[in-house]
mmCIF file with all atom_site columns, C-alpha atoms in Angstrom:
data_model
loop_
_atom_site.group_PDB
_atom_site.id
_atom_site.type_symbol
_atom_site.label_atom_id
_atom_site.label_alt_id
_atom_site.label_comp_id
_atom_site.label_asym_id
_atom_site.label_entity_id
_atom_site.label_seq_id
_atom_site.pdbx_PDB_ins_code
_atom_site.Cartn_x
_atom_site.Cartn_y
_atom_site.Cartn_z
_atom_site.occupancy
_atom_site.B_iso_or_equiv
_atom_site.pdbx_formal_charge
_atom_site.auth_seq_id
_atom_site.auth_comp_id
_atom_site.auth_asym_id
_atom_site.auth_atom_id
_atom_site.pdbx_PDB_model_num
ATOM 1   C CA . UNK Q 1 1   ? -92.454  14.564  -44.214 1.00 0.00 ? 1   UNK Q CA 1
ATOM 2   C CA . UNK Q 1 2   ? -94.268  11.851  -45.865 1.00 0.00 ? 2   UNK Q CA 1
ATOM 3   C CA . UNK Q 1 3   ? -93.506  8.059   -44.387 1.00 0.00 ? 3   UNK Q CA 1
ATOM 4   C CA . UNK Q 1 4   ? -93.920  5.274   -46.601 1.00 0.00 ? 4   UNK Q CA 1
ATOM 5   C CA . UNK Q 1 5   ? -94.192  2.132   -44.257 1.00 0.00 ? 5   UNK Q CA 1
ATOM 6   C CA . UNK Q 1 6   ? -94.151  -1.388  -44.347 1.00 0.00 ? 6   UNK Q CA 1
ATOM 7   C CA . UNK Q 1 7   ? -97.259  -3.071  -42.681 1.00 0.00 ? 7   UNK Q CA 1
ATOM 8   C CA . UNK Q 1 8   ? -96.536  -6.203  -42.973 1.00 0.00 ? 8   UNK Q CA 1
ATOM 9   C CA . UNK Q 1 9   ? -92.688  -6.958  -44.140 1.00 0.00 ? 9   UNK Q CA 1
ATOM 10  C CA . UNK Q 1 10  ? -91.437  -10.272 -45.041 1.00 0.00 ? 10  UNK Q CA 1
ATOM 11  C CA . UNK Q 1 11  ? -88.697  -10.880 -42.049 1.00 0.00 ? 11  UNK Q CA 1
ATOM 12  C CA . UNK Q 1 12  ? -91.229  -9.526  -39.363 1.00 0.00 ? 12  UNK Q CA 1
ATOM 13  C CA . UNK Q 1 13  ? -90.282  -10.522 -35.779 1.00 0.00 ? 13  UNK Q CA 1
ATOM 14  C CA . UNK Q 1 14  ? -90.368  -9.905  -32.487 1.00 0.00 ? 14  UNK Q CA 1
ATOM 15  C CA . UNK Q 1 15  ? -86.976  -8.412  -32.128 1.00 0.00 ? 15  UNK Q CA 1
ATOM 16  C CA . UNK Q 1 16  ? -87.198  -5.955  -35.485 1.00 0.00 ? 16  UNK Q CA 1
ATOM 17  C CA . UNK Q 1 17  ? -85.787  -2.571  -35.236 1.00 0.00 ? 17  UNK Q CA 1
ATOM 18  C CA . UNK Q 1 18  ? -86.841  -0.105  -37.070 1.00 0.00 ? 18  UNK Q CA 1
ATOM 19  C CA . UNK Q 1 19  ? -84.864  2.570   -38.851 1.00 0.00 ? 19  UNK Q CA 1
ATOM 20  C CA . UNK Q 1 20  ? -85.361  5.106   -42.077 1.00 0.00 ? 20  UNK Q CA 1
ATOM 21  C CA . UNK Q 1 21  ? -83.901  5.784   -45.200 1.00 0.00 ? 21  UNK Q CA 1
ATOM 22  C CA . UNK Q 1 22  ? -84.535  8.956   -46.914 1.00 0.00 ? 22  UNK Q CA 1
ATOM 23  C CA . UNK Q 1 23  ? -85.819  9.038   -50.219 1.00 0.00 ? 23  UNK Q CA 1
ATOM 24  C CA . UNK Q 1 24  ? -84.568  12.386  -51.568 1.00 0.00 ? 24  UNK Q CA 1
ATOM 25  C CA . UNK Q 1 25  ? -81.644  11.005  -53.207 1.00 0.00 ? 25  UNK Q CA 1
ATOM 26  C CA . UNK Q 1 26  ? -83.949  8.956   -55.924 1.00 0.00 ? 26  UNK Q CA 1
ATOM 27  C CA . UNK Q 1 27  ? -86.093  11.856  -56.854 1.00 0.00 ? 27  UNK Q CA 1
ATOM 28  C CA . UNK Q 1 28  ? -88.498  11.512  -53.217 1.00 0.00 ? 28  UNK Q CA 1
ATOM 29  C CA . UNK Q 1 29  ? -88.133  15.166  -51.762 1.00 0.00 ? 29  UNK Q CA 1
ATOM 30  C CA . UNK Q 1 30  ? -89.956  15.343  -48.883 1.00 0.00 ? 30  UNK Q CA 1
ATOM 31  C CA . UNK Q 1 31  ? -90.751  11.451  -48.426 1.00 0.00 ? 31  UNK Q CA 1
ATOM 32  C CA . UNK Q 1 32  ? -88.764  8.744   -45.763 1.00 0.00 ? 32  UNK Q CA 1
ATOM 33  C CA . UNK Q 1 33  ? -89.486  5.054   -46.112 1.00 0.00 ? 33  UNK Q CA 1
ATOM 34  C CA . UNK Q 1 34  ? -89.464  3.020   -42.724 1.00 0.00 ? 34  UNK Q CA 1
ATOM 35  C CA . UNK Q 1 35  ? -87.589  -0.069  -42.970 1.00 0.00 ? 35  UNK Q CA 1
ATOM 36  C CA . UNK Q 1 36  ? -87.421  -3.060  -40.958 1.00 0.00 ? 36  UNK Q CA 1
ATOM 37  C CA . UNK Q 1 37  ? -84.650  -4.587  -39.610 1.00 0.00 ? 37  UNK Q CA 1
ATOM 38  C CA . UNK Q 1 38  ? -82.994  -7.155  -37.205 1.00 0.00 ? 38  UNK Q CA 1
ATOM 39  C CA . UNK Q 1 39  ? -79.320  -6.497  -35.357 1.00 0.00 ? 39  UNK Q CA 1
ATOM 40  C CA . UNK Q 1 40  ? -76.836  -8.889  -37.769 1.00 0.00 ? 40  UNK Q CA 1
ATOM 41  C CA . UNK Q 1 41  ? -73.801  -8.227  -35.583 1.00 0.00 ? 41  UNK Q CA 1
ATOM 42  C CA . UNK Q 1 42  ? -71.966  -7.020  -32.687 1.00 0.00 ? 42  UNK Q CA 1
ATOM 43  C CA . UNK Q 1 43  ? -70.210  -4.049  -34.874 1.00 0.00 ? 43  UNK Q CA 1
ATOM 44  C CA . UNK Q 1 44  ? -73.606  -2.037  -35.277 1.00 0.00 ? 44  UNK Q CA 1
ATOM 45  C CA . UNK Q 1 45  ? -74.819  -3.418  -38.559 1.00 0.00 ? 45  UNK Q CA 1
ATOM 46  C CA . UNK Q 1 46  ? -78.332  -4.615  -38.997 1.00 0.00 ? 46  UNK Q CA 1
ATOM 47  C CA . UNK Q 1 47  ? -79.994  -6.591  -41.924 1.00 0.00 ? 47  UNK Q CA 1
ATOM 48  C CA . UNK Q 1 48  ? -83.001  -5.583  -43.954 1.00 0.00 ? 48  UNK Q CA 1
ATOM 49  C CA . UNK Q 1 49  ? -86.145  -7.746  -43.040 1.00 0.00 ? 49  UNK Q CA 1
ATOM 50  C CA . UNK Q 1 50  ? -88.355  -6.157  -45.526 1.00 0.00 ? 50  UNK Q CA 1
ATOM 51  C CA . UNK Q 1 51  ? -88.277  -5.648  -49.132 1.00 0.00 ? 51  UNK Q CA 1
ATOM 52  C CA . UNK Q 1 52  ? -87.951  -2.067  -49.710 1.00 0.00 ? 52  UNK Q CA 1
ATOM 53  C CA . UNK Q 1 53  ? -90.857  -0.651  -51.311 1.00 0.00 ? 53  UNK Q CA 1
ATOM 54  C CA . UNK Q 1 54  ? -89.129  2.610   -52.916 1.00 0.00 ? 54  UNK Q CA 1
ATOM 55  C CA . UNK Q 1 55  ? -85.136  2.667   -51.833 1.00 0.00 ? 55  UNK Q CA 1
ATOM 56  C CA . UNK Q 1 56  ? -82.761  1.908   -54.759 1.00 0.00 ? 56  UNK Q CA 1
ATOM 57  C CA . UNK Q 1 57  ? -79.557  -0.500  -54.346 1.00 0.00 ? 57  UNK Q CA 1
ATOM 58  C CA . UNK Q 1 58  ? -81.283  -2.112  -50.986 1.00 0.00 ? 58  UNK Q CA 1
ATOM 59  C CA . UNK Q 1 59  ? -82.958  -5.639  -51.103 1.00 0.00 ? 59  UNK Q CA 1
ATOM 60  C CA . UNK Q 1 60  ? -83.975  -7.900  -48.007 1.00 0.00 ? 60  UNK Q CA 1
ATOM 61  C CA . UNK Q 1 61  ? -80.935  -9.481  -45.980 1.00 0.00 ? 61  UNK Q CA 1
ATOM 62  C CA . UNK Q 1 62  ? -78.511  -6.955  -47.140 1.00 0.00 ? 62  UNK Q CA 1
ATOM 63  C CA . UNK Q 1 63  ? -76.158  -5.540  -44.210 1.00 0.00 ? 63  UNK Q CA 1
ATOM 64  C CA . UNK Q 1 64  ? -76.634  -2.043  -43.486 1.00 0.00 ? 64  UNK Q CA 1
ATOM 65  C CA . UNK Q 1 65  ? -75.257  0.783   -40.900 1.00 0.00 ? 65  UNK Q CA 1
ATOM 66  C CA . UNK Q 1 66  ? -77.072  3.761   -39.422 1.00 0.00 ? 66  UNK Q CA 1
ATOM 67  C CA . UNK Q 1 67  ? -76.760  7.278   -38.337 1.00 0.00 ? 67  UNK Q CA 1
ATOM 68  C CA . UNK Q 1 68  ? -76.897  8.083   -34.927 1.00 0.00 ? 68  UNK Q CA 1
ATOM 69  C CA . UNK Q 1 69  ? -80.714  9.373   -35.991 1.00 0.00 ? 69  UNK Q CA 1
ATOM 70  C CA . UNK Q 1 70  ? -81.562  6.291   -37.323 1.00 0.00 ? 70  UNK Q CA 1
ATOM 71  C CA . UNK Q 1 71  ? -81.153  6.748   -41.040 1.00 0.00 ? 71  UNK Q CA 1
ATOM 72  C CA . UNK Q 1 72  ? -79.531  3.865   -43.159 1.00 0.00 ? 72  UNK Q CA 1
ATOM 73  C CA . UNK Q 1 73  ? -75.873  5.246   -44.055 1.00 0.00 ? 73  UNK Q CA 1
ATOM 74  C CA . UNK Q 1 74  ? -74.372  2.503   -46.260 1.00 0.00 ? 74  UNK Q CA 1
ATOM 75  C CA . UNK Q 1 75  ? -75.151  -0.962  -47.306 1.00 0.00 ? 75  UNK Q CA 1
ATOM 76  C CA . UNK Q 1 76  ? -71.814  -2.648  -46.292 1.00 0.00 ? 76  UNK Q CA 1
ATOM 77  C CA . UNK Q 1 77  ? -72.558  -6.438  -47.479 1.00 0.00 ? 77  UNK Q CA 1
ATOM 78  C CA . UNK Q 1 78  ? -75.435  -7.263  -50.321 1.00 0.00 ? 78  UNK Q CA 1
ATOM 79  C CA . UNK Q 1 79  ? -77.319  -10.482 -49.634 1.00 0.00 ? 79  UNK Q CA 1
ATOM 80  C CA . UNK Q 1 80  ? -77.631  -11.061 -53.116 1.00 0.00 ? 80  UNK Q CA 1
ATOM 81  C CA . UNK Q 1 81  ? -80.774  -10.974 -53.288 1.00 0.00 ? 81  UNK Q CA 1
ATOM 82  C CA . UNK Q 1 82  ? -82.748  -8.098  -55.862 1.00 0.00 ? 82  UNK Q CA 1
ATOM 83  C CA . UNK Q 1 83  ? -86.451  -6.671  -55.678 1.00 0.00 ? 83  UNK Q CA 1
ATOM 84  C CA . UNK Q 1 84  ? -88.631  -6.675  -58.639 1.00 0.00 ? 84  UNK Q CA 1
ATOM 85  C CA . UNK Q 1 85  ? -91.127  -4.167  -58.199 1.00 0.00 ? 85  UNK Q CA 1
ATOM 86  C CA . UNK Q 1 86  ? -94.681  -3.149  -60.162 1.00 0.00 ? 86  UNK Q CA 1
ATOM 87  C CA . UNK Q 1 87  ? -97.425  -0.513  -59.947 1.00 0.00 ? 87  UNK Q CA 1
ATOM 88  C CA . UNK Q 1 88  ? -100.475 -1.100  -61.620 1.00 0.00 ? 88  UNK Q CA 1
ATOM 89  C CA . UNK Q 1 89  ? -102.344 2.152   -63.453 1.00 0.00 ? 89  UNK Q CA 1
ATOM 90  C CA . UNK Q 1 90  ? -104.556 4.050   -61.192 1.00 0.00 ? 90  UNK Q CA 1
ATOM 91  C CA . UNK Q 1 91  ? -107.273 3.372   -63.439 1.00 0.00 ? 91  UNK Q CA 1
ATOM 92  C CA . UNK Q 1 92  ? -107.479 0.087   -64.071 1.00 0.00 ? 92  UNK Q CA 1
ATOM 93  C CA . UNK Q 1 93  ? -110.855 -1.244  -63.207 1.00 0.00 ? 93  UNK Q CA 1
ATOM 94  C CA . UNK Q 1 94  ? -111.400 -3.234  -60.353 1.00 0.00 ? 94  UNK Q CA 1
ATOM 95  C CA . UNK Q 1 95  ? -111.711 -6.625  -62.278 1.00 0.00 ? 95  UNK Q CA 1
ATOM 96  C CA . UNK Q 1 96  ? -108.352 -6.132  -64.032 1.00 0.00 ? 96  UNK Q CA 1
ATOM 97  C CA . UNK Q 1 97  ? -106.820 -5.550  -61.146 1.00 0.00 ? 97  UNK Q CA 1
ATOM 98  C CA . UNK Q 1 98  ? -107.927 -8.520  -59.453 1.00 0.00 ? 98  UNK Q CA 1
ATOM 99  C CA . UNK Q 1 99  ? -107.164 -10.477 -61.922 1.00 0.00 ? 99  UNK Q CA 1
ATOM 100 C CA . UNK Q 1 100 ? -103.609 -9.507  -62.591 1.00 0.00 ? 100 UNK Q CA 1
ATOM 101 C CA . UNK Q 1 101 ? -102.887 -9.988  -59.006 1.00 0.00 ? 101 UNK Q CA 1
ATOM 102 C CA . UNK Q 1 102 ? -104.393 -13.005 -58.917 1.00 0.00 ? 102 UNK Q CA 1
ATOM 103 C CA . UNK Q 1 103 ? -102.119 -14.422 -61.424 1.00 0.00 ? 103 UNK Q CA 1
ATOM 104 C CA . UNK Q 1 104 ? -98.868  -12.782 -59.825 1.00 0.00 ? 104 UNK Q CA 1
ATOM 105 C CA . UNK Q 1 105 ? -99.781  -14.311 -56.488 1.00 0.00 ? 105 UNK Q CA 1
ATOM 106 C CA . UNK Q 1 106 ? -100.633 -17.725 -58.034 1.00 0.00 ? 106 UNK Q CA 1
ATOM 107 C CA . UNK Q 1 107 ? -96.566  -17.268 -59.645 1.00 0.00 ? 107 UNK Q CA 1
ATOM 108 C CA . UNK Q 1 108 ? -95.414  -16.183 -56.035 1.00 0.00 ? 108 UNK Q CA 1
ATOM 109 C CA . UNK Q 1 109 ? -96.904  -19.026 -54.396 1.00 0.00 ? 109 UNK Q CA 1
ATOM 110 C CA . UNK Q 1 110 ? -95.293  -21.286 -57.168 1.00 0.00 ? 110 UNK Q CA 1
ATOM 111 C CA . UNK Q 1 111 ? -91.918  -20.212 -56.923 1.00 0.00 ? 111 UNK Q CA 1
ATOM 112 C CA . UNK Q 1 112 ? -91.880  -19.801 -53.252 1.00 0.00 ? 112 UNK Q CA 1
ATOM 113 C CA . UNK Q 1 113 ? -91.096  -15.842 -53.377 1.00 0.00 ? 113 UNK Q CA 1
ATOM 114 C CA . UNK Q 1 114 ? -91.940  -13.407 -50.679 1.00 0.00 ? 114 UNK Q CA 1
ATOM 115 C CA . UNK Q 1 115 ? -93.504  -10.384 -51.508 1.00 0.00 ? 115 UNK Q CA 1
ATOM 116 C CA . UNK Q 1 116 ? -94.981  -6.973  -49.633 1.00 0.00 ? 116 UNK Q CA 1
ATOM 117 C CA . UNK Q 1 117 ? -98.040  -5.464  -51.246 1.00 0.00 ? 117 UNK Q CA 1
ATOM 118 C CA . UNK Q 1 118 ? -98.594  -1.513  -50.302 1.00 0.00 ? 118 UNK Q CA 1
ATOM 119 C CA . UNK Q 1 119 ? -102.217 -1.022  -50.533 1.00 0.00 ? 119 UNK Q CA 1
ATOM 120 C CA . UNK Q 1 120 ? -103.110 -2.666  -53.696 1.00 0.00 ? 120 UNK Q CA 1
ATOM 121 C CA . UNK Q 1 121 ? -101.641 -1.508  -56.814 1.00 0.00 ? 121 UNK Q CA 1
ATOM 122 C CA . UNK Q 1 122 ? -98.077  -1.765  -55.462 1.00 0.00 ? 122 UNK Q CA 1
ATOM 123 C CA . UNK Q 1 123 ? -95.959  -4.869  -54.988 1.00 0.00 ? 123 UNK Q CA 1
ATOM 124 C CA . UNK Q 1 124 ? -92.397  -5.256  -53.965 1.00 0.00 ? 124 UNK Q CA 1
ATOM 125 C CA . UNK Q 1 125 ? -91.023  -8.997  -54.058 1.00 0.00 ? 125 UNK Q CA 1
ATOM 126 C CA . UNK Q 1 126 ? -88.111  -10.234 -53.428 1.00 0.00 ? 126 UNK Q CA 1
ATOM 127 C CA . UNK Q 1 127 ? -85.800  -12.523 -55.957 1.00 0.00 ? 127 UNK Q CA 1
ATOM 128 C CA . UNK Q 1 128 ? -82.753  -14.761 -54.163 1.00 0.00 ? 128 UNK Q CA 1
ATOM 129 C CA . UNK Q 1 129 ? -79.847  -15.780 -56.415 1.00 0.00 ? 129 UNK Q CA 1
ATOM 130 C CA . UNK Q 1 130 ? -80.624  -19.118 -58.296 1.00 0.00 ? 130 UNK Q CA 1
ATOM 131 C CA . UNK Q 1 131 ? -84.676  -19.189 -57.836 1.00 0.00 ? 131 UNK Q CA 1
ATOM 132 C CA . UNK Q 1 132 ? -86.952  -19.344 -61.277 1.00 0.00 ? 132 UNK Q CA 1
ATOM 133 C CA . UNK Q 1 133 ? -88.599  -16.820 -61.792 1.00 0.00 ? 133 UNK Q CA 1
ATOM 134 C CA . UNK Q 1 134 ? -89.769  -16.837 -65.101 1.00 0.00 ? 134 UNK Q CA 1
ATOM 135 C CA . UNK Q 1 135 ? -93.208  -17.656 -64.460 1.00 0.00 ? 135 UNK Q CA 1
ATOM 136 C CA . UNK Q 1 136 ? -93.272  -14.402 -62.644 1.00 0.00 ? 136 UNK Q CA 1
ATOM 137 C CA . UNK Q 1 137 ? -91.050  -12.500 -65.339 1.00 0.00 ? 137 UNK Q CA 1
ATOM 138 C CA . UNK Q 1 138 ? -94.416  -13.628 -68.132 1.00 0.00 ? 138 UNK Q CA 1
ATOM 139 C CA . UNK Q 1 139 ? -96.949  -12.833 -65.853 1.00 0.00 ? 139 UNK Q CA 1
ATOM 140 C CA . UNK Q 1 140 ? -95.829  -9.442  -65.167 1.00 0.00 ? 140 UNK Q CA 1
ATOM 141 C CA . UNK Q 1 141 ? -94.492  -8.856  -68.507 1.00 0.00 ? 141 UNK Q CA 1
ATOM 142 C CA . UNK Q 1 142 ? -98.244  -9.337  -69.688 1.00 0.00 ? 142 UNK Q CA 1
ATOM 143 C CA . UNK Q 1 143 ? -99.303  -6.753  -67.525 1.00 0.00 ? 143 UNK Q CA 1
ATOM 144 C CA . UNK Q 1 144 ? -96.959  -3.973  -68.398 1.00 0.00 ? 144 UNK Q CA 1
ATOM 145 C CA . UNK Q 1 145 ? -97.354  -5.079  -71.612 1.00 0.00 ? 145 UNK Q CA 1
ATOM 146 C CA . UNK Q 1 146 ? -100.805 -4.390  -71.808 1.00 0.00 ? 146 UNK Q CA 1
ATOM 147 C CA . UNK Q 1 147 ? -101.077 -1.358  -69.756 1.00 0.00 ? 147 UNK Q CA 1
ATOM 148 C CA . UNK Q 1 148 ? -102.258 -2.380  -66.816 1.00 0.00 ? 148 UNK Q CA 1
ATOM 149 C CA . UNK Q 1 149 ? -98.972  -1.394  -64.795 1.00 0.00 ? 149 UNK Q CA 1
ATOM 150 C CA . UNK Q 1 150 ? -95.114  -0.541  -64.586 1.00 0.00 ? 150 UNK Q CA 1
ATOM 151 C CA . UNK Q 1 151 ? -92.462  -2.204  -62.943 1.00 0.00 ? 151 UNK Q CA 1
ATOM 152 C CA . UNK Q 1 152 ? -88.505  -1.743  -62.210 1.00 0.00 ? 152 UNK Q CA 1
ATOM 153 C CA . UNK Q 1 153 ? -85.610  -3.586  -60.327 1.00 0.00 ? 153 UNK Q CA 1
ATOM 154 C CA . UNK Q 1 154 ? -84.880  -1.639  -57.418 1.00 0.00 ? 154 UNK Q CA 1
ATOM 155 C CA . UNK Q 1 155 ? -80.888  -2.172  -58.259 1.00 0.00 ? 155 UNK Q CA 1
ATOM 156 C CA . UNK Q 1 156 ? -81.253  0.836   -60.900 1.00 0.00 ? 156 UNK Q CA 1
ATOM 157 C CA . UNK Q 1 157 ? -79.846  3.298   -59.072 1.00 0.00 ? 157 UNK Q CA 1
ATOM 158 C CA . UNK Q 1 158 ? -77.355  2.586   -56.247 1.00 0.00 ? 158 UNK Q CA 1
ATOM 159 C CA . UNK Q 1 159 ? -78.054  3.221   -52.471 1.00 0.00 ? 159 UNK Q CA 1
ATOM 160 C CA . UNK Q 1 160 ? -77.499  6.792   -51.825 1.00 0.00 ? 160 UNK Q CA 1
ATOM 161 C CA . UNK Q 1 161 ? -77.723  8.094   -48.237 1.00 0.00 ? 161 UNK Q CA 1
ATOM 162 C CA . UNK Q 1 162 ? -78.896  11.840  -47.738 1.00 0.00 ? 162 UNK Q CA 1
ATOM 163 C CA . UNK Q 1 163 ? -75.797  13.763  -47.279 1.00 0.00 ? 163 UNK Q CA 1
#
């Protein structure tokens, strides 16, 4: 089993629980992602407090309930909110890489977004109802468009527990 974790996730505190949610269902065999969460209510349900690197139909604050193993079952209430995700080439040279990253942080800082990086080459940031992003939108459009990476919204595919 391969764990894809979040080292740093946007709603980090000191209460945070953390569950799973298996990635098989959107083409993962083999691979879990560890998400972070905090308790939302008294009925069981928790809210994401990280932007979900590789789970489909999840963004941060949505409500969510778990198995008794700690797997996300459901998303029963969407925050609204939708992740914009992009992987840059494994070969792009250093320098390019900087540089694009540079310029997508610079449009993160600008709109006020919060975003997760996984190592380097993979970012995961997350876009609340009614915020501009089209600064971001260019900047990353420029990328893919030359090359340098590929990106999705994470709302392609629906949330699908393991059955």
């Amino acid at each position: 089993m391969r764990f894809i974790v979040h080292n740093d996730p946007a709603g980090r505190s000191t209460n945070n629980y953390i569950a799973r949610a298996d990635l098989a269902p959107f083409g993962m065999d083999g691979q879990v992602e560890q998400l972070w969460l905090k308790s939302a209510n008294d009925d069981g349900s928790y809210e994401v407090a990280c932007i979900p690197f590789f789970t489909y139909g999840l963004a941060l604050g949505d409500t969510v309930l778990l198995t008794d193993d700690d797997y996300v079952s459901e998303v029963v209430e969407t925050a609204g909110h939708r992740t914009l995700r992009l992987l840059f080439i494994p070969d792009l040279s250093t320098a390019d890489l900087q540089q694009a990253a540079d310029r997508i942080k610079a449009e993160l800082l600008a709109a006020g977004l919060l975003s997760e990086w996984s190592g380097e080459r993979f970012i995961a940031v997350d876009i609340p109802t009614g915020v501009d992003v089209s600064g971001l939108i260019a900047v990353m459009e420029d990328v893919v468009n030359k090359g340098q990476a590929f990106w999705e919204w994470a709302a392609g595919q629906p949330f699908c527990a393991q059955s």
